Amino acid sequence: VQLQASGGGLVQVGESLRLSCVVSGRAFSRYGMGWFRQAPGKEREFVAAIIWSIESAYYADSVKGRFTISRDNAKNTVYLQMNSLKPEDTAVYYCGSNPSRWLLQEGRYDYWGQGTQVTVSS
């Protein structure tokens, strides 16, 4: 199983980015997917997760209303649309695949992507 994350970069405050994560080696549609992030000197934290559709999505309070997670099962891809970015969103973002329904728990994810750097400059 491989997860390949992409889409990170350097942006200004208030701008947008869309992260993508392509999954191979497993039946993508059967698994929940999540995004976590890790800022320098901090622990990795939950950002967003999705089971089947946008209607079954979960968000950290810090990103609610600004970030949207979605998935395209035909493309084996999960997305994270990030709008109104803030300096505190600067981190390495990781996508994960989860065989359980406990999508907010990092330990429940069994495969991770390599991470993509997001830097928000003020």
Short mmCIF file of C-alpha atoms in Angstrom, two decimals:
data_model
loop_
_atom_site.label_atom_id
_atom_site.label_comp_id
_atom_site.label_asym_id
_atom_site.label_seq_id
_atom_site.Cartn_x
_atom_site.Cartn_y
_atom_site.Cartn_z
CA VAL A 1 0.00 0.00 0.00
CA GLN A 2 1.31 3.43 -0.94
CA LEU A 3 0.01 6.91 -0.29
CA GLN A 4 1.45 9.79 -2.30
CA ALA A 5 0.70 13.28 -1.03
CA SER A 6 1.24 16.42 -3.07
CA GLY A 7 0.13 20.02 -3.45
CA GLY A 8 1.97 21.75 -0.66
CA GLY A 9 3.85 24.99 -1.12
CA LEU A 10 4.55 28.52 0.05
CA VAL A 11 1.58 30.90 0.10
CA GLN A 12 0.61 34.22 1.61
CA VAL A 13 -1.91 34.71 4.40
CA GLY A 14 -5.45 34.38 3.09
CA GLU A 15 -4.53 32.36 0.03
CA SER A 16 -5.57 28.80 -0.80
CA LEU A 17 -3.99 25.44 -1.52
CA ARG A 18 -5.37 22.05 -2.43
CA LEU A 19 -3.59 18.96 -1.23
CA SER A 20 -4.02 15.60 -2.93
CA CYS A 21 -3.27 12.09 -1.78
CA VAL A 22 -3.34 9.17 -4.18
CA VAL A 23 -3.66 5.69 -2.73
CA SER A 24 -2.54 2.50 -4.41
CA GLY A 25 -2.47 -1.12 -3.34
CA ARG A 26 -5.81 -1.33 -1.53
CA ALA A 27 -9.50 -0.95 -2.23
CA PHE A 28 -9.60 2.79 -1.65
CA SER A 29 -13.36 3.18 -1.29
CA ARG A 30 -13.48 0.78 1.65
CA TYR A 31 -11.32 2.92 3.90
CA GLY A 32 -11.69 6.13 5.76
CA MET A 33 -9.11 8.77 4.92
CA GLY A 34 -7.66 11.54 7.03
CA TRP A 35 -5.27 14.45 7.04
CA PHE A 36 -3.01 15.24 9.96
CA ARG A 37 -0.34 17.89 10.29
CA GLN A 38 2.82 18.43 12.28
CA ALA A 39 4.33 21.82 12.93
CA PRO A 40 7.96 22.23 14.05
CA GLY A 41 8.36 21.29 17.69
CA LYS A 42 4.79 20.06 17.99
CA GLU A 43 3.05 16.71 17.92
CA ARG A 44 1.13 15.57 14.90
CA GLU A 45 -2.51 16.67 15.12
CA PHE A 46 -5.76 15.77 13.45
CA VAL A 47 -6.99 18.09 10.70
CA ALA A 48 -9.81 16.40 8.80
CA ALA A 49 -11.19 12.99 7.93
CA ILE A 50 -13.80 11.51 5.65
CA ILE A 51 -15.63 8.22 5.44
CA TRP A 52 -17.72 8.13 2.28
CA SER A 53 -18.53 11.68 1.26
CA ILE A 54 -18.43 15.30 2.30
CA GLU A 55 -21.50 14.59 4.39
CA SER A 56 -19.45 12.16 6.47
CA ALA A 57 -16.52 14.48 7.12
CA TYR A 58 -14.95 15.60 10.39
CA TYR A 59 -12.79 18.62 11.10
CA ALA A 60 -10.58 20.03 13.81
CA ASP A 61 -12.08 23.18 15.29
CA SER A 62 -9.06 25.17 14.12
CA VAL A 63 -9.84 24.51 10.44
CA LYS A 64 -13.61 24.21 10.45
CA GLY A 65 -15.16 26.55 7.89
CA ARG A 66 -11.84 27.05 6.07
CA PHE A 67 -10.81 23.52 5.03
CA THR A 68 -12.82 20.96 3.08
CA ILE A 69 -11.95 17.30 2.74
CA SER A 70 -13.32 15.31 -0.19
CA ARG A 71 -12.62 12.12 -2.03
CA ASP A 72 -12.87 10.75 -5.56
CA ASN A 73 -13.14 6.99 -5.33
CA ALA A 74 -12.75 6.61 -9.09
CA LYS A 75 -9.32 8.24 -8.82
CA ASN A 76 -8.30 6.70 -5.49
CA THR A 77 -7.66 10.21 -4.29
CA VAL A 78 -8.50 12.27 -1.23
CA TYR A 79 -8.25 16.06 -1.28
CA LEU A 80 -7.88 18.80 1.27
CA GLN A 81 -8.99 22.20 0.04
CA MET A 82 -7.47 24.83 2.32
CA ASN A 83 -8.81 28.38 2.13
CA SER A 84 -8.07 31.51 4.14
CA LEU A 85 -4.74 30.11 5.21
CA LYS A 86 -3.09 31.45 8.34
CA PRO A 87 0.52 31.33 9.56
CA GLU A 88 -0.52 28.79 12.19
CA ASP A 89 -1.47 26.39 9.40
CA THR A 90 2.23 26.04 8.55
CA ALA A 91 3.15 22.38 8.94
CA VAL A 92 3.92 19.15 7.16
CA TYR A 93 0.61 17.62 6.14
CA TYR A 94 0.19 13.84 6.10
CA CYS A 95 -2.57 11.76 4.62
CA GLY A 96 -3.52 8.46 6.18
CA SER A 97 -5.70 5.46 5.43
CA ASN A 98 -7.87 4.01 8.20
CA PRO A 99 -9.63 0.63 8.27
CA SER A 100 -11.67 1.55 11.37
CA ARG A 101 -14.38 4.08 12.09
CA TRP A 102 -12.18 5.92 14.62
CA LEU A 103 -11.02 8.55 12.17
CA LEU A 104 -9.88 11.13 14.70
CA GLN A 105 -7.37 8.79 16.33
CA GLU A 106 -3.91 8.82 14.79
CA GLY A 107 -3.14 5.32 16.04
CA ARG A 108 -6.02 3.85 14.05
CA TYR A 109 -4.38 4.73 10.72
CA ASP A 110 -2.35 1.89 9.25
CA TYR A 111 -0.72 3.58 6.29
CA TRP A 112 0.63 7.10 5.82
CA GLY A 113 1.88 9.24 3.00
CA GLN A 114 5.27 10.89 3.05
CA GLY A 115 4.00 14.36 3.93
CA THR A 116 3.84 17.61 2.03
CA GLN A 117 5.06 20.95 3.39
CA VAL A 118 2.66 23.87 3.66
CA THR A 119 4.14 27.23 4.58
CA VAL A 120 1.96 30.30 5.10
CA SER A 121 3.87 33.55 5.12
CA SER A 122 2.65 36.78 6.65
#
